[in-house]
JSON list of C-alpha atoms in Angstrom, two decimals:
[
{"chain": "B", "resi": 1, "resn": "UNK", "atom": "CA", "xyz": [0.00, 0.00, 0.00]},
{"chain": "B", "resi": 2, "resn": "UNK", "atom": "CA", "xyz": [0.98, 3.86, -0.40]},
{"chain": "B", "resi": 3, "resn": "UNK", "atom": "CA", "xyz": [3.67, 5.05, 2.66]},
{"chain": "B", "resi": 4, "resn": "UNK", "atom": "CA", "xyz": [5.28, 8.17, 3.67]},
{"chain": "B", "resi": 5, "resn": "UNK", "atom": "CA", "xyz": [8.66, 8.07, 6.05]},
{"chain": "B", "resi": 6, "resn": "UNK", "atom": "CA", "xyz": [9.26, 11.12, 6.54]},
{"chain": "B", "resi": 7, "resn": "UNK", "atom": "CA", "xyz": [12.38, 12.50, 8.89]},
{"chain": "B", "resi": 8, "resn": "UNK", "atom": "CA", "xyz": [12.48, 11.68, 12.42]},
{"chain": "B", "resi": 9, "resn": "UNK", "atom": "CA", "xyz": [12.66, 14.85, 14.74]},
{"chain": "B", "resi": 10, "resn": "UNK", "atom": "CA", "xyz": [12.42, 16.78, 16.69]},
{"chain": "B", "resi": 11, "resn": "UNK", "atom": "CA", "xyz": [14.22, 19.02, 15.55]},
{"chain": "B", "resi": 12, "resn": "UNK", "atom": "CA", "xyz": [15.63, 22.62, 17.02]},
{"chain": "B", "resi": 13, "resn": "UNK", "atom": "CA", "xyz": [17.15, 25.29, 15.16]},
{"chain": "B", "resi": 14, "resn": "UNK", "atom": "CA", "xyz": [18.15, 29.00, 15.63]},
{"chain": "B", "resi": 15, "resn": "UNK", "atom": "CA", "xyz": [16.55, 31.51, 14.00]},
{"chain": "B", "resi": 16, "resn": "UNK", "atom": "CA", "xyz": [17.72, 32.30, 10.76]},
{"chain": "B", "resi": 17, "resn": "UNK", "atom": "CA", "xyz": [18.87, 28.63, 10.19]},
{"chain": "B", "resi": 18, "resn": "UNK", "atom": "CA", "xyz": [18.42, 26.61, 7.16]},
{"chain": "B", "resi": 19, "resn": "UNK", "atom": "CA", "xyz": [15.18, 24.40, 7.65]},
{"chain": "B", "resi": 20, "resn": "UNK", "atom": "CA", "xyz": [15.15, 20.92, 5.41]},
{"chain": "B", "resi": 21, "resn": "UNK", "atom": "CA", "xyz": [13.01, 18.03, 6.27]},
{"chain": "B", "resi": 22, "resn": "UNK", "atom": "CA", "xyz": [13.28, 14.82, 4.45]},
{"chain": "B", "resi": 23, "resn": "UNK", "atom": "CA", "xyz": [10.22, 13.20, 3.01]},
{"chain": "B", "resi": 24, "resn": "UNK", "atom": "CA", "xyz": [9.88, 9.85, 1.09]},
{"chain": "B", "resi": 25, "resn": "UNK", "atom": "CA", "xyz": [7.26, 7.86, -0.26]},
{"chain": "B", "resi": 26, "resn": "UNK", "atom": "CA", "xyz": [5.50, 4.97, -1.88]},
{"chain": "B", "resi": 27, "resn": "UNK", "atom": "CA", "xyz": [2.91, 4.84, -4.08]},
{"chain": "B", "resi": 28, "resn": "UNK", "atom": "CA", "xyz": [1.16, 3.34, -7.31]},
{"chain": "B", "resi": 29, "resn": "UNK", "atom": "CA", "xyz": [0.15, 5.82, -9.97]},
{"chain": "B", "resi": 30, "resn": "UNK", "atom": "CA", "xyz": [0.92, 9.08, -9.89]},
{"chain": "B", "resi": 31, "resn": "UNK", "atom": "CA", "xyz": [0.01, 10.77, -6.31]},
{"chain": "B", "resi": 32, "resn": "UNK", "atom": "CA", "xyz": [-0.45, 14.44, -5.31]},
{"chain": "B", "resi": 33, "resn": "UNK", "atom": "CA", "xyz": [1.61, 15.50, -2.40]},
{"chain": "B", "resi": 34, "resn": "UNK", "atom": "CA", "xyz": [1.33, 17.73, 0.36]},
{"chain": "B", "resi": 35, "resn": "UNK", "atom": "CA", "xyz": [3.02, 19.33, 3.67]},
{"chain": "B", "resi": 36, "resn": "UNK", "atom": "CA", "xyz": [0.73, 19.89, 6.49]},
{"chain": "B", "resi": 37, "resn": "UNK", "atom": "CA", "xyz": [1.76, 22.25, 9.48]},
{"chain": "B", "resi": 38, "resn": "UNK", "atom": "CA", "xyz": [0.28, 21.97, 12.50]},
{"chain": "B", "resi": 39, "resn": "UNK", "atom": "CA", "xyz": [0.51, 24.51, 15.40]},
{"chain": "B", "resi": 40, "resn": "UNK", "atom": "CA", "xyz": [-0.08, 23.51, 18.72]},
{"chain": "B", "resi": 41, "resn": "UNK", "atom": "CA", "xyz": [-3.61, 22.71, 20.06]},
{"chain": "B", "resi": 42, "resn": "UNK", "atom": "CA", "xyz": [-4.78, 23.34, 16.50]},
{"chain": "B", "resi": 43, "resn": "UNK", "atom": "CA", "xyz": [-5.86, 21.55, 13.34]},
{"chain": "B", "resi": 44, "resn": "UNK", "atom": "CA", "xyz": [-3.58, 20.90, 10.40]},
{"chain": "B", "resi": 45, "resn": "UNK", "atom": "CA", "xyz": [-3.57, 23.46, 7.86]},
{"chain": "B", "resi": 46, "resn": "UNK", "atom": "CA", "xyz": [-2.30, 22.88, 3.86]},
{"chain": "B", "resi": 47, "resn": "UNK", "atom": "CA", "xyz": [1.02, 24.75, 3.92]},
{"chain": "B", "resi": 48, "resn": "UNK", "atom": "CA", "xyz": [2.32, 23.41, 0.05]},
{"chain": "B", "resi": 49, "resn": "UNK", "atom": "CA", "xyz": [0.94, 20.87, -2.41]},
{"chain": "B", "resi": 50, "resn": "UNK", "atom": "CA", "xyz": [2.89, 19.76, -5.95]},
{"chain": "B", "resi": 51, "resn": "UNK", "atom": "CA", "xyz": [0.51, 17.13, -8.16]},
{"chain": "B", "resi": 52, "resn": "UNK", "atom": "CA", "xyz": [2.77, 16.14, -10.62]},
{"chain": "B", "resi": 53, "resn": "UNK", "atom": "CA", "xyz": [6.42, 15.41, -11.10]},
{"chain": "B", "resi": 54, "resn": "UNK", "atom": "CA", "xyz": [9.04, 18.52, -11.18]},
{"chain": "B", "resi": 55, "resn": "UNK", "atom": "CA", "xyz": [5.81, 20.64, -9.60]},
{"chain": "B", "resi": 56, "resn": "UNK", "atom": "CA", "xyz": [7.39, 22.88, -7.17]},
{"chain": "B", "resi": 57, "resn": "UNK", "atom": "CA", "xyz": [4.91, 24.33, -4.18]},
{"chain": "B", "resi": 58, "resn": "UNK", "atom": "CA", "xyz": [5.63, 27.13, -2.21]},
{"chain": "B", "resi": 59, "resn": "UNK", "atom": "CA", "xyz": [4.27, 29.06, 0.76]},
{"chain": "B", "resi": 60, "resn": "UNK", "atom": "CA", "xyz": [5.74, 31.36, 3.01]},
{"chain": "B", "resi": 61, "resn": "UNK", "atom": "CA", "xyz": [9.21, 30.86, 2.59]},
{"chain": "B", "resi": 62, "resn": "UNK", "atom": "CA", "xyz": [8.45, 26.92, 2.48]},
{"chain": "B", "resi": 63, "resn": "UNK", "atom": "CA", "xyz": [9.38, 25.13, -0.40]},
{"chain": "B", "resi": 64, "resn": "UNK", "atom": "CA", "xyz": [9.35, 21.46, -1.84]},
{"chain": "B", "resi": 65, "resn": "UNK", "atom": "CA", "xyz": [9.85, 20.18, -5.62]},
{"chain": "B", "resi": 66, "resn": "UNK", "atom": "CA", "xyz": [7.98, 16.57, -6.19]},
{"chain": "B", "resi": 67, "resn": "UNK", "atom": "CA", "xyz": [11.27, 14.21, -7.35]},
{"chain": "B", "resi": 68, "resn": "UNK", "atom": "CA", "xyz": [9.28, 11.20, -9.28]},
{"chain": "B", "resi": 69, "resn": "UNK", "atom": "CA", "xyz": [13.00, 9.98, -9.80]},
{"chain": "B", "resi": 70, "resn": "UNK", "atom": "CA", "xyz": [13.64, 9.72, -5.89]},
{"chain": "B", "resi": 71, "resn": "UNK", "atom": "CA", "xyz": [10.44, 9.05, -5.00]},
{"chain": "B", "resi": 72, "resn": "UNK", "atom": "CA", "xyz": [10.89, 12.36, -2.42]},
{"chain": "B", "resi": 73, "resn": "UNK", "atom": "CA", "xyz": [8.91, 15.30, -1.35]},
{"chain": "B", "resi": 74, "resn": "UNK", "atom": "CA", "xyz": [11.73, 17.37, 0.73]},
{"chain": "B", "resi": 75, "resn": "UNK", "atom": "CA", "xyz": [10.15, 20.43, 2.91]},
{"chain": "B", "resi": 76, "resn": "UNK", "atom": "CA", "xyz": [12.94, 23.48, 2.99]},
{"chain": "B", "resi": 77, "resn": "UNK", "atom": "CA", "xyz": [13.08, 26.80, 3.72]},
{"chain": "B", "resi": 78, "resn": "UNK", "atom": "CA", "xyz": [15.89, 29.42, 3.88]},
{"chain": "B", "resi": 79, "resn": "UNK", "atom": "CA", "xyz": [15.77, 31.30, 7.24]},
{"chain": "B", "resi": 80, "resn": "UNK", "atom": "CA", "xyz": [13.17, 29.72, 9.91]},
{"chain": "B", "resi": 81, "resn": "UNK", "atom": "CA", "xyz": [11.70, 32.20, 12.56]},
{"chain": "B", "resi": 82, "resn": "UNK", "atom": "CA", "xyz": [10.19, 31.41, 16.09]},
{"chain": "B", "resi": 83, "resn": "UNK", "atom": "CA", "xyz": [6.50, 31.27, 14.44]},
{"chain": "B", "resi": 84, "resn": "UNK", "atom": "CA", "xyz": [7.74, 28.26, 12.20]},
{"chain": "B", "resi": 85, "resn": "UNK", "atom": "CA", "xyz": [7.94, 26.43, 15.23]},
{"chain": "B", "resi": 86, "resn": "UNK", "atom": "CA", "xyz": [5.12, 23.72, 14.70]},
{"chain": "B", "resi": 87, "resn": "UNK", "atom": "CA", "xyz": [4.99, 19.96, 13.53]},
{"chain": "B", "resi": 88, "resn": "UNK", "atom": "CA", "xyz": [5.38, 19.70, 9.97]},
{"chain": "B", "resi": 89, "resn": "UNK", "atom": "CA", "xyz": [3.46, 16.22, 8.24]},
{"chain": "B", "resi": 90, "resn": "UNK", "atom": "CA", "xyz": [4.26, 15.13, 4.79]},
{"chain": "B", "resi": 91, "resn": "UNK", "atom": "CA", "xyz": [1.28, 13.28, 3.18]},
{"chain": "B", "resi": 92, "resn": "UNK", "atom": "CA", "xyz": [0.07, 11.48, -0.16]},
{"chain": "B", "resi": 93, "resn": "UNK", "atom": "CA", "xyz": [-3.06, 11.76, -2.40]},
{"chain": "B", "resi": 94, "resn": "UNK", "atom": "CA", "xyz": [-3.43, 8.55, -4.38]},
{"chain": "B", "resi": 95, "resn": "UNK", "atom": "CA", "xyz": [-6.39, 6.15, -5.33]},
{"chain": "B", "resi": 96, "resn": "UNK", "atom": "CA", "xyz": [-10.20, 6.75, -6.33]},
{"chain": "B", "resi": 97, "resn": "UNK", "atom": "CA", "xyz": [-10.70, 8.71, -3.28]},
{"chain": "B", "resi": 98, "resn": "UNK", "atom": "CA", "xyz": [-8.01, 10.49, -2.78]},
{"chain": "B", "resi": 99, "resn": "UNK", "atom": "CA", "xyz": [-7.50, 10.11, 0.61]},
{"chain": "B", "resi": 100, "resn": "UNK", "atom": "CA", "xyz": [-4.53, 11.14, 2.22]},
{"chain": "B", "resi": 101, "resn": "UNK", "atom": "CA", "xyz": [-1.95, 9.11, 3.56]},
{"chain": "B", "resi": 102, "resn": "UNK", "atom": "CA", "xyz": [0.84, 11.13, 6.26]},
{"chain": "B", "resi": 103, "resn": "UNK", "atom": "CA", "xyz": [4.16, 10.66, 7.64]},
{"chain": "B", "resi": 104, "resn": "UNK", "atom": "CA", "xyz": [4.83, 10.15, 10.96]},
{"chain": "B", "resi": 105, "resn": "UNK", "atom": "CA", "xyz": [5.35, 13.60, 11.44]},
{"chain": "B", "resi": 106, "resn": "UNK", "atom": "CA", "xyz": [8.16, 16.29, 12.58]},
{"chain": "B", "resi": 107, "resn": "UNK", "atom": "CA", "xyz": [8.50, 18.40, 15.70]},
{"chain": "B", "resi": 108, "resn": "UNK", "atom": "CA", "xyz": [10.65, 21.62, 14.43]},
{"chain": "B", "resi": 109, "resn": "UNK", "atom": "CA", "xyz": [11.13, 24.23, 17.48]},
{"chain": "B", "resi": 110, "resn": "UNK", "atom": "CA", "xyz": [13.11, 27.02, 16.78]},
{"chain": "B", "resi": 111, "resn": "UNK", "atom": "CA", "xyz": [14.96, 29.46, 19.26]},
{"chain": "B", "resi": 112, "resn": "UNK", "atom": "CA", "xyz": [15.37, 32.92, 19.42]},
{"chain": "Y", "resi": 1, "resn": "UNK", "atom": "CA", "xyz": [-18.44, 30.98, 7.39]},
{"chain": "Y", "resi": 2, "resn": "UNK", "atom": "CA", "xyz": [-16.90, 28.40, 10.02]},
{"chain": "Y", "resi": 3, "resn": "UNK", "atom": "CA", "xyz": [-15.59, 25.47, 7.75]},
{"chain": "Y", "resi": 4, "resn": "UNK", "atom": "CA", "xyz": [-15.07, 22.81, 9.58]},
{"chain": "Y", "resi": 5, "resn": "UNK", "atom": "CA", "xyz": [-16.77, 22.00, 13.03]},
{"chain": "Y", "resi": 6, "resn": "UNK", "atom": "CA", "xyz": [-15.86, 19.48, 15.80]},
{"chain": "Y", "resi": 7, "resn": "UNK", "atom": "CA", "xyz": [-17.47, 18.79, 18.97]},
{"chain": "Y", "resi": 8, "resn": "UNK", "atom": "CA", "xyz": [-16.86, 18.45, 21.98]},
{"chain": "Y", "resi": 9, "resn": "UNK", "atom": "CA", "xyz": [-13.46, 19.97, 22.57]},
{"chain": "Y", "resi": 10, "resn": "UNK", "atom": "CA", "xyz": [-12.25, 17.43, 24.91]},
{"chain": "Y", "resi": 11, "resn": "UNK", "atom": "CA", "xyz": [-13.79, 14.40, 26.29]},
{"chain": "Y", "resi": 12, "resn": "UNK", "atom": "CA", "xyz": [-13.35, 11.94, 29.43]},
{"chain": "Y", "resi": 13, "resn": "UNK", "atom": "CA", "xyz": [-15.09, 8.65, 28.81]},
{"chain": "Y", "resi": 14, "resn": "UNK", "atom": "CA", "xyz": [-14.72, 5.36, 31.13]},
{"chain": "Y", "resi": 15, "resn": "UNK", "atom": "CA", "xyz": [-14.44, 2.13, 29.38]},
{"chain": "Y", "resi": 16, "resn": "UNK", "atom": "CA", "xyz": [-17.38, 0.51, 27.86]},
{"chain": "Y", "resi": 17, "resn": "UNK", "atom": "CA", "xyz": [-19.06, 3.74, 27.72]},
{"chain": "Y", "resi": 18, "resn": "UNK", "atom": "CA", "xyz": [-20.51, 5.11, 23.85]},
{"chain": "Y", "resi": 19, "resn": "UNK", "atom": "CA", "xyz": [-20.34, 8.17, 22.99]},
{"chain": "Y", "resi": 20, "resn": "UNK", "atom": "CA", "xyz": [-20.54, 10.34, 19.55]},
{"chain": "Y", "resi": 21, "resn": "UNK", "atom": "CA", "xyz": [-17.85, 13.02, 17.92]},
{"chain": "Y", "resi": 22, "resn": "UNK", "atom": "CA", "xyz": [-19.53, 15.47, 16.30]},
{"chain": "Y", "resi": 23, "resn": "UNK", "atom": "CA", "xyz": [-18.07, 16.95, 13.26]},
{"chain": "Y", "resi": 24, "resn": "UNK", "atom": "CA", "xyz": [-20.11, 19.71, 10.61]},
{"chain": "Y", "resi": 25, "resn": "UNK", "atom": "CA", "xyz": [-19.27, 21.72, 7.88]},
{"chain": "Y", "resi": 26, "resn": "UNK", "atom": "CA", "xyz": [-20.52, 25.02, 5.93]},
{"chain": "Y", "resi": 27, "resn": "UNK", "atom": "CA", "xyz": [-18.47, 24.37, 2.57]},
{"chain": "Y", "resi": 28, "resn": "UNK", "atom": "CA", "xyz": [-20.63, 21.88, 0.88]},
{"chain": "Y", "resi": 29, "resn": "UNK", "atom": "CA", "xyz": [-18.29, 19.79, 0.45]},
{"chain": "Y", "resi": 30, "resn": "UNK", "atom": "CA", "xyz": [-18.55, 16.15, -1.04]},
{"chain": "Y", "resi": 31, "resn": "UNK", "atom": "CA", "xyz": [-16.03, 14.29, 0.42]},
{"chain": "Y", "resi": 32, "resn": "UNK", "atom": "CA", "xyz": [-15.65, 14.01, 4.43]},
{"chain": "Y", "resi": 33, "resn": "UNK", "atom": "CA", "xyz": [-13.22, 12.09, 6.46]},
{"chain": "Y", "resi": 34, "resn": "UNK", "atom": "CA", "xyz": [-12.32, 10.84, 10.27]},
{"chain": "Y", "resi": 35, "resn": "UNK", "atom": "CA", "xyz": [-8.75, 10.41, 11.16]},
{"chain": "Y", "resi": 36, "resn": "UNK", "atom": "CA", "xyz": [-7.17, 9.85, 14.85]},
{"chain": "Y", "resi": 37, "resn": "UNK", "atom": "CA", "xyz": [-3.82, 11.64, 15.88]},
{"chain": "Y", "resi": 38, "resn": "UNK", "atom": "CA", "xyz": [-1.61, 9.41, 17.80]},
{"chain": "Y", "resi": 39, "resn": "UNK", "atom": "CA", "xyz": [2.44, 10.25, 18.67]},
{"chain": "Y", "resi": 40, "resn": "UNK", "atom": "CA", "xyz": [4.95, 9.28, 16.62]},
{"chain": "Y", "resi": 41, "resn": "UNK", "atom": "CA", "xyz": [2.23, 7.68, 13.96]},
{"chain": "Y", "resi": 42, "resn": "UNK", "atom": "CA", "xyz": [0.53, 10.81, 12.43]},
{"chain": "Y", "resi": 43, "resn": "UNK", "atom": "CA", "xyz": [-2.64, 10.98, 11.40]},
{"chain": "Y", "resi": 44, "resn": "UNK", "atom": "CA", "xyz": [-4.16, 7.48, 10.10]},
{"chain": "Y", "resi": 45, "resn": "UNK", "atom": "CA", "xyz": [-8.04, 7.19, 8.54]},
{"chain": "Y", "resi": 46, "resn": "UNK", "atom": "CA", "xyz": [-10.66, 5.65, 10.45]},
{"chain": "Y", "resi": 47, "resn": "UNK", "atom": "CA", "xyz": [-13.77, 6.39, 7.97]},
{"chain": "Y", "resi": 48, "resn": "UNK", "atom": "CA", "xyz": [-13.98, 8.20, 5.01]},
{"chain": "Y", "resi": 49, "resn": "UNK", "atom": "CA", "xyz": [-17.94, 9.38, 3.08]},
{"chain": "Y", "resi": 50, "resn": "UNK", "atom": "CA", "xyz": [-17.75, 10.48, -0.13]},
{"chain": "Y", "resi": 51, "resn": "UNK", "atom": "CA", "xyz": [-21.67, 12.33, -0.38]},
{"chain": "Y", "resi": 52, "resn": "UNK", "atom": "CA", "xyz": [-24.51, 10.90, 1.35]},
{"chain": "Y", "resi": 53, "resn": "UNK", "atom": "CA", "xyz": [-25.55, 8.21, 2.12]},
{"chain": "Y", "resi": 54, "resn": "UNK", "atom": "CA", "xyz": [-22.14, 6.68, 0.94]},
{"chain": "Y", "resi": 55, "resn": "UNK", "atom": "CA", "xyz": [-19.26, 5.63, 3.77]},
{"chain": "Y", "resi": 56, "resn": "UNK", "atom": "CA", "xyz": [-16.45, 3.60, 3.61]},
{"chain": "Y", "resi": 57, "resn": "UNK", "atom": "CA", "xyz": [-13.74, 1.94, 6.01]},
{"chain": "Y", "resi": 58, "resn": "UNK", "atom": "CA", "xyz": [-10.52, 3.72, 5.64]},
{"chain": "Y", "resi": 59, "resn": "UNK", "atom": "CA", "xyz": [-6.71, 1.92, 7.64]},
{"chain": "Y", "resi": 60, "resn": "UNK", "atom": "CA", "xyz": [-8.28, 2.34, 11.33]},
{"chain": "Y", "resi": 61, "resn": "UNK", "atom": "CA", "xyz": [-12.17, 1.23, 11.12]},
{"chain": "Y", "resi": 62, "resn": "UNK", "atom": "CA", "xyz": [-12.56, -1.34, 14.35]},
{"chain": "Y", "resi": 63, "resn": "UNK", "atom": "CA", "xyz": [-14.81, 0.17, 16.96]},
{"chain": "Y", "resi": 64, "resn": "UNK", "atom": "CA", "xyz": [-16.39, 3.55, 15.62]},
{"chain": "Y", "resi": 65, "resn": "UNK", "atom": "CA", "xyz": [-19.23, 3.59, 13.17]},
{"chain": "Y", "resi": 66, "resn": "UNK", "atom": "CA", "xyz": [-19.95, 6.73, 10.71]},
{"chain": "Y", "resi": 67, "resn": "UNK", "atom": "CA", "xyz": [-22.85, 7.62, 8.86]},
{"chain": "Y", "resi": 68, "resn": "UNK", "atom": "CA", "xyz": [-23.89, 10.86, 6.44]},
{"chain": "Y", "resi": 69, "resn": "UNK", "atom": "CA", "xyz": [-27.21, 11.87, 5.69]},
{"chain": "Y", "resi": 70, "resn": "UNK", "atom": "CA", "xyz": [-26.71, 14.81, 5.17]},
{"chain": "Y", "resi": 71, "resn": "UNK", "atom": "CA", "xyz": [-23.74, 16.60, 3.32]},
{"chain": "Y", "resi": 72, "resn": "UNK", "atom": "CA", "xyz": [-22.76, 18.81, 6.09]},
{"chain": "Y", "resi": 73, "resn": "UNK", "atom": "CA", "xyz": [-22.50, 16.49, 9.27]},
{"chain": "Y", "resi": 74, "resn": "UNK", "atom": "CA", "xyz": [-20.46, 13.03, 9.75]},
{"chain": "Y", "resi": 75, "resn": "UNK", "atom": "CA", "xyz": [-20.57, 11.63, 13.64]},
{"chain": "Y", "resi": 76, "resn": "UNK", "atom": "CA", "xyz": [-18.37, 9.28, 14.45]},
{"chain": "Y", "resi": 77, "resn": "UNK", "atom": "CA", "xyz": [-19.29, 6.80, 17.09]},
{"chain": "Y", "resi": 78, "resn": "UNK", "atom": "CA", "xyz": [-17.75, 4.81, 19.92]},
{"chain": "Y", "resi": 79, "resn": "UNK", "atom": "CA", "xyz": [-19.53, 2.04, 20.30]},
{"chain": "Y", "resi": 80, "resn": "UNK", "atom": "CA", "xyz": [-18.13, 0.77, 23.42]},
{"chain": "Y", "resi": 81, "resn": "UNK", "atom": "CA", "xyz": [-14.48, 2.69, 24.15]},
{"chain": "Y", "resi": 82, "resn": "UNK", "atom": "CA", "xyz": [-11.77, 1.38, 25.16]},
{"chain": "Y", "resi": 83, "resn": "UNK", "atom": "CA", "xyz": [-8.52, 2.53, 25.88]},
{"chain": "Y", "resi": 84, "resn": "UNK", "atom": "CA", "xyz": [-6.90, 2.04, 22.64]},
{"chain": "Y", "resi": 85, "resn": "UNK", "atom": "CA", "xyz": [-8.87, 4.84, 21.63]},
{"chain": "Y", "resi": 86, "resn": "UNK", "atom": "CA", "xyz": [-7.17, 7.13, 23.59]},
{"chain": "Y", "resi": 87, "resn": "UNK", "atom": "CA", "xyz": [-6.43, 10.10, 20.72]},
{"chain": "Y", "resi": 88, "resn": "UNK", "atom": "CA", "xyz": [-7.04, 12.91, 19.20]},
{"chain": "Y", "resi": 89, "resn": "UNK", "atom": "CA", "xyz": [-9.51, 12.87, 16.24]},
{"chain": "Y", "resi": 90, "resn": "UNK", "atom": "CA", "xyz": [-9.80, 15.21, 13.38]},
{"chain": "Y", "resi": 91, "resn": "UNK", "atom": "CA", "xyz": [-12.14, 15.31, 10.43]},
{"chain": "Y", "resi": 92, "resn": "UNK", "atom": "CA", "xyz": [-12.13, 16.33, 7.20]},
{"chain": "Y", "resi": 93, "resn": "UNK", "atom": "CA", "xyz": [-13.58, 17.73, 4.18]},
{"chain": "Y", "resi": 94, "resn": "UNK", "atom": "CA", "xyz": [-12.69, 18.40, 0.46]},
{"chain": "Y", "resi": 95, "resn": "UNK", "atom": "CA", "xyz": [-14.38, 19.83, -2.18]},
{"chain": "Y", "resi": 96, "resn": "UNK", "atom": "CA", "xyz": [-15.15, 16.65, -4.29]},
{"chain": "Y", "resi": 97, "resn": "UNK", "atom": "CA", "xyz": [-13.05, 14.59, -7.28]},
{"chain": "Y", "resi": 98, "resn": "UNK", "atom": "CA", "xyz": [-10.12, 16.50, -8.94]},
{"chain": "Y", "resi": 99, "resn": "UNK", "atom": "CA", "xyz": [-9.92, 18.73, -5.79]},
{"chain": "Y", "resi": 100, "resn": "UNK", "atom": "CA", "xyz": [-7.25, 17.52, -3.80]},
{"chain": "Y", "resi": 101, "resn": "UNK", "atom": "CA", "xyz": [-6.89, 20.17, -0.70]},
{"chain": "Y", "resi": 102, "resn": "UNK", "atom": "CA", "xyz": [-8.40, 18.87, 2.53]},
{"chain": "Y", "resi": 103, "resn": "UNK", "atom": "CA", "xyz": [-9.73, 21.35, 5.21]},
{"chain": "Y", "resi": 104, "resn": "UNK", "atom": "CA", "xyz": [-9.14, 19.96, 8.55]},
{"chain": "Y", "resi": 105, "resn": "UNK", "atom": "CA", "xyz": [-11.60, 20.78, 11.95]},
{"chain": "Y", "resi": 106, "resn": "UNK", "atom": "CA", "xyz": [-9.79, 21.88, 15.66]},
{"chain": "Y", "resi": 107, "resn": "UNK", "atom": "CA", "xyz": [-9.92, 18.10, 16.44]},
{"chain": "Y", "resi": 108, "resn": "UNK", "atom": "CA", "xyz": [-11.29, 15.85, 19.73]},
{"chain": "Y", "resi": 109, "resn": "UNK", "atom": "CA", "xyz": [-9.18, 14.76, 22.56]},
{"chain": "Y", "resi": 110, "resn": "UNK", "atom": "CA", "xyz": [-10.08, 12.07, 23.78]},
{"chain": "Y", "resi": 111, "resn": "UNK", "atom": "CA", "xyz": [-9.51, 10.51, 26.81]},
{"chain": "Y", "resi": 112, "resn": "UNK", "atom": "CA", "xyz": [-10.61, 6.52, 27.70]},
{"chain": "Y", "resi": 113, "resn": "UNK", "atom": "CA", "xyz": [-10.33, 5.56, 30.88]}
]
């Protein structure tokens, strides 16, 4: 079946850092994919979404390019503030219904 | 315009005990989903409707029930809880087929004791 590993955390930075997480996955066809932040005590929002291969999303300061050839979905982003702090899920979009399919998950906290 | 609704908030239950999470939305959206929050396993789907009257079993299905009939609600039940179900639980919506954002409620904790 379809599978997301997606980088172990947590993870701490200082501000200003450089921000990548790691994102693989698994899938027949040819799946959308997605980050998802989530902030704490809150719902997950959409923070980037690519549907096809070389697709690059974007979002505040977030990027990630959809690699068919590596099979890899890589969240980055050039200088992280305090705000970014938040977990950060990777996730597929595959089958009839579309239903999404996440990573495990990453804690990112970043310090002032 | 409040999107996506979930109640309660929180919730204590003992075991055995039933109980139904609550979930509406304003978007009139097709397609609505339940999926629980546990650490270190991210989110994984429990039930899944695509309109209504139609529901399906998504990874998770043992021990809740769903039904939809009407688009904007989806409850999920608890038929008898147990600890195991000890999460948090989100739902879902998107717009329909060749939409592929989901919009994601505040989410349920629960709490089985």
């Amino acid at each position: 079946g379809d599978s997301v590993t997606q980088m172990e955390g947590p993870v701490t930075l200082s501000e200003e850092a450089f921000l990548t997480i790691n994102c693989t996955y698994t899938a027949t066809g040819y799946p959308s994919l997605f980050w998802y932040v989530q902030y704490p005590g809150e719902g997950l929002q959409l923070l980037l979404k690519a549907t096809k291969a070389d697709d690059k999303g974007s979002n505040k300061g977030f990027e990630a390019t959809y690699r068919k050839e590596t099979t890899s979905f890589h969240l980055e982003k050039g200088s992280v503030q305090v705000s970014d702090s938040a977990v950060y899920f990777c996730a597929l979009s595959a089958g009839s219904a579309r239903q999404l399919t996440f990573g495990s998950g990453t804690q990112l906290t970043v310090l002032p | 315009n409040a999107g996506v609704t979930q109640t309660p908030k929180f919730q204590v239950l003992k075991t055995g005990q039933s109980m139904t999470l609550q979930c509406a939305q304003d978007m009139n959206h097709e397609y609505m989903s339940w999926y629980r929050q546990d650490p270190g396993m991210g989110l994984r789907l429990i039930h899944y409707s695509v309109g209504a009257g139609i529901t399906d079993q998504g990874e998770v299905p043992n021990g809740y029930n769903v039904s939809r009939s009407t688009t904007e609600d989806f409850p999920l039940r608890l038929l008898s809880a147990a600890p195991s179900q000890t999460s948090v639980y989100f739902c879902a919506t998107r717009a329909g087929t060749g939409y592929n954002e989901q919009f994601f409620g505040p989410g349920t904790r629960l709490t089985v004791l």
